[in-house]
């Protein structure tokens, strides 16, 4: 049944895209399927579009334009759950950015950025309204608790007065207990006295117990600066455990229960996939960050904004944990102290800014990162080696080792090495190479190699049938080498793929 429901939602998404592409009326389709406009549709949209971009790059930009148009329609649709409509639109905009870069498609990129700004503002408005409603509910709950407490105290006072009256009566009756006619009355009064005494004890237990809303127990918010944990973007280090960080934080006496956890990063980077899986298992919200400038850290800015908003809107949050060693957060920690909040720092020992550490109320160190997988010699890879789980890293190591062989280096410099020869080399050096590659979703060898060598000095030739070096070396007569870069190299020219139609089946 779950698979059937998922297929129905995917068919609904394809119908919407087809109607949008053919300039049909989309609103009637939306009105007839209000129940399908939910957060799950946003998830299916992200996955289906990402898969289609990967499998059919030639239609990517035309499909992206259709998604932009559909996202705008759903964002303006005023029926159904407005929050879910907005999440579907945001999913469409963010997915389009996978193919619409600022350099290649500046017009589409600008449209998407403006749409995202509006969508984020609308989302913020919805969140603010929800926070206000929760705050009103909390006030009503506290009022009810106060009323109940006053009633219990009044009942306790009345019970005490009744007990005192009974004590006086019993003393008087005991003085006359030699009279047989009073013994029955005494027994009845003693039983009544015991019942009232039990009632008094019960009321005292209730009134002395600490009565507080359940939400007050969740006093902690944790914010992970993933770029700081991975020690940069060029060669991200993933040799750390967020689960261990979370466990160590829960051991501190300052942390009662964790209410909010957010991790900030560019999650579209495929290298962060193992880390994204871990935070989803731990219930941590993945905050997608796009850098809008070349020098400023967008993740740090968004993290600081979110913390200050929560510090003002959520009085029950008293402990803020910043998992980062960046000294820029020292000012944020001081500001949180002005709001009466407790700040816990968490970063690699020896790599936290000394000013940030000094202003934190508590500091929890993270063990220093171990060497990355690329540091492990390729001859140590066996069928039981953990490196087999990361076929991208192992393949990149084998390709880089080609430059250590004099004959292969000359081939890379002069004419390149044919892909069938590369395929043979990879199968000889990596156990179960084809099975591991296809298991990670790469059926075509050239697309897989393009992903592996991205950002390196090796690239595909213009016709995608050879591997060559980006740089061309010219040898002088005395044997010295001069390094030059050929800007007209096939691997440096960007190719624009266009098509006259979009296949949505």
Short mmCIF file of C-alpha atoms in Angstrom, two decimals:
data_model
loop_
_atom_site.label_atom_id
_atom_site.label_comp_id
_atom_site.label_asym_id
_atom_site.label_seq_id
_atom_site.Cartn_x
_atom_site.Cartn_y
_atom_site.Cartn_z
CA UNK A 1 0.00 0.00 0.00
CA UNK A 2 2.78 2.56 0.77
CA UNK A 3 4.37 1.90 -2.67
CA UNK A 4 0.98 2.33 -4.35
CA UNK A 5 0.42 5.66 -2.56
CA UNK A 6 3.92 6.84 -3.52
CA UNK A 7 3.30 5.93 -7.18
CA UNK A 8 0.01 7.84 -7.13
CA UNK A 9 1.72 10.96 -5.75
CA UNK A 10 4.48 10.69 -8.35
CA UNK A 11 1.87 10.34 -11.14
CA UNK A 12 0.12 13.42 -9.71
CA UNK A 13 3.43 15.36 -9.83
CA UNK A 14 4.04 14.31 -13.45
CA UNK A 15 0.48 15.39 -14.39
CA UNK A 16 1.15 18.82 -12.85
CA UNK A 17 4.44 19.21 -14.73
CA UNK A 18 2.87 18.09 -18.01
CA UNK A 19 -0.05 20.52 -17.62
CA UNK A 20 2.36 23.36 -16.79
CA UNK A 21 4.58 22.56 -19.78
CA UNK A 22 1.55 22.50 -22.11
CA UNK A 23 0.19 25.80 -20.66
CA UNK A 24 -2.97 24.12 -19.39
CA UNK A 25 -5.01 25.28 -16.40
CA UNK A 26 -3.27 23.90 -13.30
CA UNK A 27 -5.63 25.26 -10.62
CA UNK A 28 -8.46 22.75 -11.35
CA UNK A 29 -6.00 19.87 -10.94
CA UNK A 30 -4.83 21.30 -7.61
CA UNK A 31 -8.40 21.84 -6.38
CA UNK A 32 -9.30 18.20 -7.10
CA UNK A 33 -6.22 16.87 -5.27
CA UNK A 34 -5.93 19.02 -2.13
CA UNK A 35 -5.09 15.99 0.01
CA UNK A 36 -1.99 15.30 -2.11
CA UNK A 37 -0.55 18.79 -1.53
CA UNK A 38 1.51 17.81 1.50
CA UNK A 39 5.11 17.68 2.71
CA UNK A 40 5.56 14.23 1.16
CA UNK A 41 4.93 15.69 -2.29
CA UNK A 42 7.77 18.16 -1.64
CA UNK A 43 10.07 15.21 -0.83
CA UNK A 44 9.00 13.31 -3.98
CA UNK A 45 9.55 16.47 -6.08
CA UNK A 46 13.14 16.83 -4.82
CA UNK A 47 13.99 13.16 -5.44
CA UNK A 48 12.26 12.80 -8.83
CA UNK A 49 13.76 16.00 -10.27
CA UNK A 50 17.29 15.23 -8.97
CA UNK A 51 17.13 11.76 -10.54
CA UNK A 52 15.88 13.20 -13.83
CA UNK A 53 18.64 15.86 -13.89
CA UNK A 54 21.23 13.10 -13.42
CA UNK A 55 19.78 10.66 -15.96
CA UNK A 56 18.84 13.20 -18.66
CA UNK A 57 21.17 16.23 -18.41
CA UNK A 58 20.22 17.31 -21.96
CA UNK A 59 16.69 18.31 -20.87
CA UNK A 60 17.75 19.68 -17.45
CA UNK A 61 17.41 23.41 -18.19
CA UNK A 62 14.02 23.08 -19.97
CA UNK A 63 12.72 20.91 -17.14
CA UNK A 64 14.06 23.48 -14.65
CA UNK A 65 12.04 26.25 -16.33
CA UNK A 66 8.86 24.15 -16.11
CA UNK A 67 9.52 23.54 -12.39
CA UNK A 68 10.02 27.28 -11.77
CA UNK A 69 6.63 28.02 -13.37
CA UNK A 70 4.85 25.23 -11.43
CA UNK A 71 6.46 26.31 -8.13
CA UNK A 72 5.21 29.87 -8.67
CA UNK A 73 1.65 28.59 -9.30
CA UNK A 74 1.64 26.42 -6.15
CA UNK A 75 3.15 29.25 -4.06
CA UNK A 76 0.24 31.52 -5.07
CA UNK A 77 -2.42 28.78 -4.61
CA UNK A 78 -4.62 29.83 -1.65
CA UNK A 79 -6.50 26.58 -1.00
CA UNK A 80 -5.45 23.55 1.07
CA UNK A 81 -2.63 23.73 3.62
CA UNK A 82 -0.74 26.96 2.87
CA UNK A 83 2.37 25.80 4.77
CA UNK A 84 2.55 22.59 2.70
CA UNK A 85 2.00 24.55 -0.54
CA UNK A 86 4.91 26.79 0.41
CA UNK A 87 7.21 23.83 1.19
CA UNK A 88 6.43 22.28 -2.22
CA UNK A 89 7.27 25.58 -3.95
CA UNK A 90 10.53 25.95 -1.98
CA UNK A 91 11.48 22.35 -2.87
CA UNK A 92 11.02 23.18 -6.54
CA UNK A 93 13.06 26.40 -6.38
CA UNK A 94 15.93 24.82 -4.42
CA UNK A 95 16.09 21.80 -6.75
CA UNK A 96 16.30 24.04 -9.83
CA UNK A 97 19.50 25.61 -8.43
CA UNK A 98 21.24 22.27 -9.10
CA UNK A 99 21.35 23.13 -12.82
CA UNK A 100 20.69 26.90 -12.96
CA UNK A 101 24.00 28.38 -11.93
CA UNK A 102 24.52 32.13 -11.80
CA UNK A 103 27.19 32.01 -14.52
CA UNK A 104 25.42 29.73 -17.04
CA UNK A 105 21.79 30.91 -16.60
CA UNK A 106 21.82 34.33 -14.88
CA UNK A 107 18.19 35.15 -15.77
CA UNK A 108 16.73 31.93 -14.35
CA UNK A 109 19.08 32.11 -11.36
CA UNK A 110 17.91 35.62 -10.51
CA UNK A 111 14.22 34.65 -10.82
CA UNK A 112 14.71 31.67 -8.50
CA UNK A 113 16.63 33.71 -5.91
CA UNK A 114 13.90 36.37 -5.78
CA UNK A 115 11.21 33.68 -5.51
CA UNK A 116 13.13 31.97 -2.69
CA UNK A 117 13.45 35.23 -0.74
CA UNK A 118 9.67 35.73 -0.95
CA UNK A 119 9.00 32.10 -0.03
CA UNK A 120 11.38 32.21 2.95
CA UNK A 121 9.65 35.37 4.19
CA UNK A 122 6.24 33.69 3.89
CA UNK A 123 7.55 30.63 5.74
CA UNK A 124 8.89 32.88 8.48
CA UNK A 125 5.47 34.54 8.81
CA UNK A 126 3.77 31.13 9.16
CA UNK A 127 6.34 30.04 11.76
CA UNK A 128 5.85 33.27 13.70
CA UNK A 129 2.08 32.73 13.74
CA UNK A 130 2.57 29.16 14.96
CA UNK A 131 4.90 30.37 17.69
CA UNK A 132 2.29 32.93 18.76
CA UNK A 133 -0.41 30.26 18.91
CA UNK A 134 1.83 27.97 20.96
CA UNK A 135 2.66 30.83 23.29
CA UNK A 136 -1.07 31.55 23.78
CA UNK A 137 -1.73 27.86 24.49
CA UNK A 138 1.12 27.83 27.02
CA UNK A 139 -0.35 30.88 28.79
CA UNK A 140 -3.78 29.24 28.92
CA UNK A 141 -2.28 26.02 30.29
CA UNK A 142 -0.38 27.92 32.97
CA UNK A 143 -3.57 29.78 33.93
CA UNK A 144 -5.43 26.50 34.30
CA UNK A 145 -2.62 25.09 36.43
CA UNK A 146 -2.67 28.17 38.69
CA UNK A 147 -6.47 27.88 39.08
CA UNK A 148 -6.21 24.18 39.94
CA UNK A 149 -3.46 24.89 42.46
CA UNK A 150 -5.59 27.55 44.20
CA UNK A 151 -8.54 25.15 44.36
CA UNK A 152 -6.39 22.41 45.84
CA UNK A 153 -4.97 24.78 48.44
CA UNK A 154 -8.49 25.85 49.45
CA UNK A 155 -9.56 22.21 49.73
CA UNK A 156 -6.49 21.46 51.83
CA UNK A 157 -7.33 24.32 54.19
CA UNK A 158 -10.89 23.07 54.56
CA UNK A 159 -9.64 19.53 55.23
CA UNK A 160 -7.33 20.85 57.97
CA UNK A 161 -10.23 22.67 59.63
CA UNK A 162 -12.36 19.52 59.49
CA UNK A 163 -9.54 17.47 61.00
CA UNK A 164 -9.15 19.93 63.86
CA UNK A 165 -12.91 19.83 64.55
CA UNK A 166 -12.84 16.04 64.55
CA UNK A 167 -9.90 15.99 66.94
CA UNK A 168 -11.82 18.14 69.37
CA UNK A 169 -14.92 15.96 69.07
CA UNK A 170 -12.92 12.74 69.58
CA UNK A 171 -11.30 14.11 72.73
CA UNK A 172 -14.68 14.97 74.11
CA UNK A 173 -16.07 11.56 73.21
CA UNK A 174 -13.15 9.71 74.76
CA UNK A 175 -13.96 11.37 78.03
CA UNK A 176 -17.37 9.74 77.81
CA UNK A 177 -16.28 6.40 76.35
CA UNK A 178 -17.43 4.59 79.51
CA UNK A 179 -20.93 5.23 78.23
CA UNK A 180 -21.83 2.37 75.91
CA UNK A 181 -24.16 4.42 73.78
CA UNK A 182 -21.25 6.68 72.67
CA UNK A 183 -18.90 3.89 71.53
CA UNK A 184 -20.60 3.41 68.14
CA UNK A 185 -20.38 7.14 67.46
CA UNK A 186 -16.69 7.15 68.42
CA UNK A 187 -15.92 4.29 66.00
CA UNK A 188 -17.69 6.07 63.17
CA UNK A 189 -15.90 9.34 63.86
CA UNK A 190 -12.50 7.60 64.00
CA UNK A 191 -13.14 6.02 60.57
CA UNK A 192 -14.18 9.41 59.20
CA UNK A 193 -11.09 10.94 60.75
CA UNK A 194 -8.82 8.37 59.00
CA UNK A 195 -10.52 9.02 55.68
CA UNK A 196 -10.03 12.77 56.00
CA UNK A 197 -6.41 12.24 57.03
CA UNK A 198 -5.74 10.20 53.88
CA UNK A 199 -7.46 12.86 51.81
CA UNK A 200 -5.31 15.54 53.41
CA UNK A 201 -2.10 13.61 52.63
CA UNK A 202 -3.16 13.19 49.00
CA UNK A 203 -3.89 16.91 48.58
CA UNK A 204 -0.54 17.81 50.17
CA UNK A 205 1.30 15.53 47.75
CA UNK A 206 -0.39 17.19 44.78
CA UNK A 207 0.24 20.75 45.95
CA UNK A 208 3.85 20.13 46.93
CA UNK A 209 4.66 18.43 43.62
CA UNK A 210 6.37 20.62 41.04
CA UNK A 211 3.66 21.50 38.51
CA UNK A 212 5.01 22.90 35.23
CA UNK A 213 4.18 22.60 31.54
CA UNK A 214 5.92 19.73 29.83
CA UNK A 215 7.53 22.04 27.31
CA UNK A 216 9.61 23.67 30.07
CA UNK A 217 11.61 20.43 30.38
CA UNK A 218 12.92 20.88 26.82
CA UNK A 219 15.43 23.61 27.55
CA UNK A 220 18.21 23.05 25.00
CA UNK A 221 18.83 23.98 21.35
CA UNK A 222 21.88 22.68 19.44
CA UNK A 223 23.30 24.28 16.29
CA UNK A 224 25.91 22.47 14.15
CA UNK A 225 28.27 24.46 11.87
CA UNK A 226 28.98 21.57 9.47
CA UNK A 227 31.63 23.44 7.46
CA UNK A 228 33.61 23.99 10.66
CA UNK A 229 33.27 20.32 11.63
CA UNK A 230 34.36 19.12 8.16
CA UNK A 231 37.27 21.61 8.29
CA UNK A 232 36.41 23.32 5.01
CA UNK A 233 34.84 22.44 1.65
CA UNK A 234 37.81 21.58 -0.59
CA UNK A 235 38.51 18.24 1.10
CA UNK A 236 35.83 17.78 3.77
CA UNK A 237 36.72 15.62 6.78
CA UNK A 238 33.88 13.24 7.73
CA UNK A 239 35.76 11.32 10.42
CA UNK A 240 33.59 12.42 13.32
CA UNK A 241 30.33 11.22 14.89
CA UNK A 242 27.43 13.58 15.49
CA UNK A 243 25.86 10.84 17.61
CA UNK A 244 28.88 10.97 19.99
CA UNK A 245 28.66 14.77 20.13
CA UNK A 246 24.96 14.56 21.01
CA UNK A 247 25.59 11.87 23.67
CA UNK A 248 28.33 13.93 25.37
CA UNK A 249 26.09 16.99 25.44
CA UNK A 250 23.24 15.05 27.07
CA UNK A 251 25.60 14.01 29.88
CA UNK A 252 26.10 17.59 31.06
CA UNK A 253 23.99 18.81 33.98
CA UNK A 254 23.05 21.98 32.08
CA UNK A 255 21.15 20.05 29.39
CA UNK A 256 17.72 18.78 30.44
CA UNK A 257 16.01 17.76 27.21
CA UNK A 258 16.87 18.76 23.64
CA UNK A 259 14.09 20.75 21.97
CA UNK A 260 15.72 21.86 18.70
CA UNK A 261 18.68 20.67 16.62
CA UNK A 262 19.76 22.29 13.35
CA UNK A 263 22.71 21.50 11.05
CA UNK A 264 23.79 24.17 8.53
CA UNK A 265 25.53 23.21 5.25
CA UNK A 266 25.23 23.07 1.49
CA UNK A 267 23.55 19.65 1.54
CA UNK A 268 23.50 19.50 -2.27
CA UNK A 269 27.22 18.58 -2.06
CA UNK A 270 27.24 14.81 -2.73
CA UNK A 271 30.29 14.39 -0.45
CA UNK A 272 28.10 15.19 2.59
CA UNK A 273 25.66 12.35 1.80
CA UNK A 274 26.89 10.01 4.63
CA UNK A 275 26.66 12.91 7.10
CA UNK A 276 23.16 13.84 5.91
CA UNK A 277 21.98 10.26 6.48
CA UNK A 278 23.30 10.39 10.07
CA UNK A 279 21.58 13.67 11.00
CA UNK A 280 18.28 12.42 9.56
CA UNK A 281 18.52 9.30 11.74
CA UNK A 282 19.13 11.51 14.79
CA UNK A 283 16.16 13.80 14.06
CA UNK A 284 18.33 16.84 13.30
CA UNK A 285 16.90 19.40 10.88
CA UNK A 286 19.13 19.92 7.83
CA UNK A 287 19.22 23.64 6.99
CA UNK A 288 20.14 24.15 3.32
CA UNK A 289 22.56 27.05 2.85
CA UNK A 290 23.48 28.71 -0.46
CA UNK A 291 26.39 31.18 -0.44
CA UNK A 292 25.19 34.47 -1.88
CA UNK A 293 28.68 35.97 -1.92
CA UNK A 294 32.22 34.75 -2.40
CA UNK A 295 33.79 35.80 0.91
CA UNK A 296 31.07 35.67 3.56
CA UNK A 297 30.01 32.50 5.30
CA UNK A 298 26.26 32.27 4.73
CA UNK A 299 25.94 29.35 7.19
CA UNK A 300 27.42 31.38 10.08
CA UNK A 301 25.07 34.30 9.38
CA UNK A 302 21.94 32.12 9.14
CA UNK A 303 22.93 30.22 12.31
CA UNK A 304 23.34 33.47 14.26
CA UNK A 305 20.01 34.84 12.99
CA UNK A 306 18.13 31.68 13.98
CA UNK A 307 19.68 31.64 17.47
CA UNK A 308 18.77 35.25 18.22
CA UNK A 309 15.21 34.74 16.94
CA UNK A 310 14.74 31.70 19.18
CA UNK A 311 16.32 33.45 22.16
CA UNK A 312 13.63 36.14 21.95
CA UNK A 313 10.62 34.03 20.94
CA UNK A 314 11.14 30.87 23.03
CA UNK A 315 11.60 31.72 26.71
CA UNK A 316 11.70 28.00 27.63
CA UNK A 317 14.99 27.61 25.74
CA UNK A 318 17.69 28.37 28.30
CA UNK A 319 20.73 26.47 26.94
CA UNK A 320 22.20 27.17 23.48
CA UNK A 321 24.90 24.83 22.16
CA UNK A 322 27.16 26.10 19.34
CA UNK A 323 29.07 23.24 17.69
CA UNK A 324 31.82 25.30 16.07
CA UNK A 325 35.21 26.69 16.93
CA UNK A 326 34.74 29.86 14.85
CA UNK A 327 35.71 32.96 16.84
CA UNK A 328 32.95 34.96 15.12
CA UNK A 329 30.46 33.31 17.48
CA UNK A 330 32.07 34.92 20.56
CA UNK A 331 29.96 38.06 20.08
CA UNK A 332 26.86 35.87 19.69
CA UNK A 333 27.63 34.11 23.00
CA UNK A 334 27.97 37.46 24.79
CA UNK A 335 24.62 38.62 23.39
CA UNK A 336 22.95 35.39 24.59
CA UNK A 337 24.30 36.11 28.09
CA UNK A 338 22.54 39.48 27.96
CA UNK A 339 19.29 37.57 27.42
CA UNK A 340 20.07 35.38 30.44
CA UNK A 341 20.89 32.29 28.39
CA UNK A 342 23.55 29.63 29.00
CA UNK A 343 26.05 28.96 26.19
CA UNK A 344 27.90 25.67 25.62
CA UNK A 345 30.76 25.50 23.12
CA UNK A 346 31.72 22.31 21.31
CA UNK A 347 34.64 22.00 18.87
CA UNK A 348 37.87 20.18 18.14
CA UNK A 349 40.32 20.41 21.03
CA UNK A 350 43.05 22.89 20.08
CA UNK A 351 41.06 24.39 17.19
CA UNK A 352 38.52 26.49 19.08
CA UNK A 353 38.98 30.23 19.21
CA UNK A 354 40.32 31.18 22.66
CA UNK A 355 37.93 34.15 22.99
CA UNK A 356 34.91 31.96 22.15
CA UNK A 357 36.05 29.38 24.68
CA UNK A 358 36.49 31.99 27.40
CA UNK A 359 32.93 33.37 27.05
CA UNK A 360 31.22 29.95 26.95
CA UNK A 361 29.74 28.69 30.24
CA UNK A 362 30.89 25.18 29.37
CA UNK A 363 33.14 23.67 26.70
CA UNK A 364 32.92 20.08 25.41
CA UNK A 365 35.90 18.98 23.26
CA UNK A 366 35.62 16.78 20.17
CA UNK A 367 38.48 14.29 19.51
CA UNK A 368 40.93 15.48 16.85
CA UNK A 369 39.99 14.18 13.36
CA UNK A 370 41.79 11.11 12.04
CA UNK A 371 43.46 11.00 8.58
CA UNK A 372 40.99 11.05 5.70
CA UNK A 373 40.30 8.08 3.51
CA UNK A 374 42.41 9.51 0.72
CA UNK A 375 45.49 9.08 2.93
CA UNK A 376 45.08 5.26 2.95
CA UNK A 377 47.26 3.51 0.29
CA UNK A 378 45.21 1.98 -2.50
CA UNK A 379 46.99 -1.38 -2.11
CA UNK A 380 45.35 -1.69 1.32
CA UNK A 381 41.86 -1.79 -0.20
CA UNK A 382 40.36 -5.27 -0.01
CA UNK A 383 36.88 -6.70 -0.31
CA UNK A 384 36.52 -6.22 3.45
CA UNK A 385 37.94 -2.69 3.53
CA UNK A 386 35.62 0.14 4.61
CA UNK A 387 36.88 2.17 1.63
CA UNK A 388 34.74 0.00 -0.65
CA UNK A 389 31.76 1.90 0.76
CA UNK A 390 33.07 5.12 -0.81
CA UNK A 391 33.70 4.20 -4.43
CA UNK A 392 34.22 7.87 -5.37
CA UNK A 393 37.21 8.31 -3.05
CA UNK A 394 38.86 5.04 -4.11
CA UNK A 395 38.39 5.74 -7.82
CA UNK A 396 39.86 9.22 -7.48
CA UNK A 397 42.94 7.72 -5.75
CA UNK A 398 43.49 5.22 -8.60
CA UNK A 399 43.16 7.97 -11.24
CA UNK A 400 45.60 10.24 -9.40
CA UNK A 401 48.09 7.34 -9.23
CA UNK A 402 48.14 7.27 -13.06
CA UNK A 403 50.39 10.33 -12.90
CA UNK A 404 52.99 8.33 -10.94
CA UNK A 405 53.52 6.04 -13.94
CA UNK A 406 55.81 7.69 -16.53
CA UNK A 407 54.12 6.07 -19.57
CA UNK A 408 50.59 6.81 -18.39
CA UNK A 409 51.54 10.39 -17.46
CA UNK A 410 52.82 10.97 -21.03
CA UNK A 411 49.57 9.58 -22.43
CA UNK A 412 47.56 11.93 -20.23
CA UNK A 413 49.67 14.90 -21.35
CA UNK A 414 49.73 14.17 -25.07
CA UNK A 415 46.59 12.51 -26.39
CA UNK A 416 44.79 11.10 -23.38
CA UNK A 417 43.87 7.56 -22.29
CA UNK A 418 40.82 5.91 -23.85
CA UNK A 419 37.92 5.16 -21.47
CA UNK A 420 37.98 1.37 -22.19
CA UNK A 421 41.61 1.33 -20.98
CA UNK A 422 40.63 3.39 -17.90
CA UNK A 423 37.79 0.94 -17.24
CA UNK A 424 40.25 -1.98 -17.29
CA UNK A 425 42.64 -0.22 -14.90
CA UNK A 426 39.84 0.51 -12.43
CA UNK A 427 38.55 -3.08 -12.47
CA UNK A 428 42.11 -4.38 -11.89
CA UNK A 429 42.66 -2.13 -8.85
CA UNK A 430 39.18 -1.99 -7.23
CA UNK A 431 37.32 -5.18 -6.28
CA UNK A 432 33.75 -5.34 -7.65
CA UNK A 433 34.21 -1.95 -9.31
CA UNK A 434 31.21 -2.12 -11.68
CA UNK A 435 28.85 -3.43 -8.99
CA UNK A 436 29.91 -0.70 -6.49
CA UNK A 437 29.60 2.01 -9.14
CA UNK A 438 26.12 0.96 -10.22
CA UNK A 439 25.03 0.52 -6.58
CA UNK A 440 25.75 4.25 -6.10
CA UNK A 441 23.47 5.12 -9.05
CA UNK A 442 26.07 5.56 -11.85
CA UNK A 443 25.22 3.28 -14.79
CA UNK A 444 27.26 5.25 -17.36
CA UNK A 445 31.03 5.23 -16.86
CA UNK A 446 31.63 8.73 -18.30
CA UNK A 447 29.07 10.36 -15.97
CA UNK A 448 30.63 8.53 -13.01
CA UNK A 449 34.16 9.64 -13.97
CA UNK A 450 32.98 13.23 -14.46
CA UNK A 451 31.73 13.23 -10.85
CA UNK A 452 34.96 11.67 -9.52
CA UNK A 453 37.39 14.06 -11.25
CA UNK A 454 35.42 17.25 -10.60
CA UNK A 455 37.80 19.87 -9.20
CA UNK A 456 40.98 17.87 -10.05
CA UNK A 457 43.62 18.36 -12.77
CA UNK A 458 42.20 15.43 -14.77
CA UNK A 459 39.18 15.83 -17.05
CA UNK A 460 37.26 14.24 -19.92
CA UNK A 461 38.08 15.12 -23.51
CA UNK A 462 35.59 17.03 -25.63
CA UNK A 463 34.06 13.84 -27.08
CA UNK A 464 34.00 12.16 -23.63
CA UNK A 465 36.04 9.14 -24.80
CA UNK A 466 39.39 9.90 -23.11
CA UNK A 467 40.89 11.16 -19.86
CA UNK A 468 43.44 13.98 -20.28
CA UNK A 469 45.26 16.52 -18.10
CA UNK A 470 43.88 20.03 -17.85
CA UNK A 471 47.41 21.44 -18.14
CA UNK A 472 49.67 21.08 -21.19
CA UNK A 473 53.43 20.85 -20.52
CA UNK A 474 55.99 22.01 -23.10
CA UNK A 475 59.55 20.77 -22.68
CA UNK A 476 62.44 23.06 -23.54
CA UNK A 477 65.55 21.78 -25.35
CA UNK A 478 67.55 21.55 -22.11
CA UNK A 479 64.96 19.24 -20.50
CA UNK A 480 63.31 21.83 -18.15
CA UNK A 481 59.51 22.12 -18.15
CA UNK A 482 57.35 25.19 -18.50
CA UNK A 483 53.78 24.86 -17.26
CA UNK A 484 51.10 26.52 -19.40
CA UNK A 485 47.32 26.35 -19.40
CA UNK A 486 45.36 26.00 -22.64
CA UNK A 487 42.10 27.88 -22.22
CA UNK A 488 40.77 26.23 -25.40
CA UNK A 489 41.08 22.72 -23.95
CA UNK A 490 37.90 20.72 -24.55
CA UNK A 491 37.53 20.03 -20.83
CA UNK A 492 37.58 23.75 -20.02
CA UNK A 493 34.89 24.76 -22.50
CA UNK A 494 31.33 24.70 -21.16
CA UNK A 495 28.77 23.19 -23.47
CA UNK A 496 25.18 24.36 -23.50
CA UNK A 497 22.72 21.52 -23.95
CA UNK A 498 19.42 22.54 -25.52
CA UNK A 499 16.33 20.62 -26.57
CA UNK A 500 12.98 21.42 -28.16
CA UNK A 501 10.89 19.26 -25.88
CA UNK A 502 10.73 17.91 -22.32
CA UNK A 503 9.98 14.25 -21.71
CA UNK A 504 7.90 14.04 -18.51
CA UNK A 505 6.94 10.40 -18.72
#
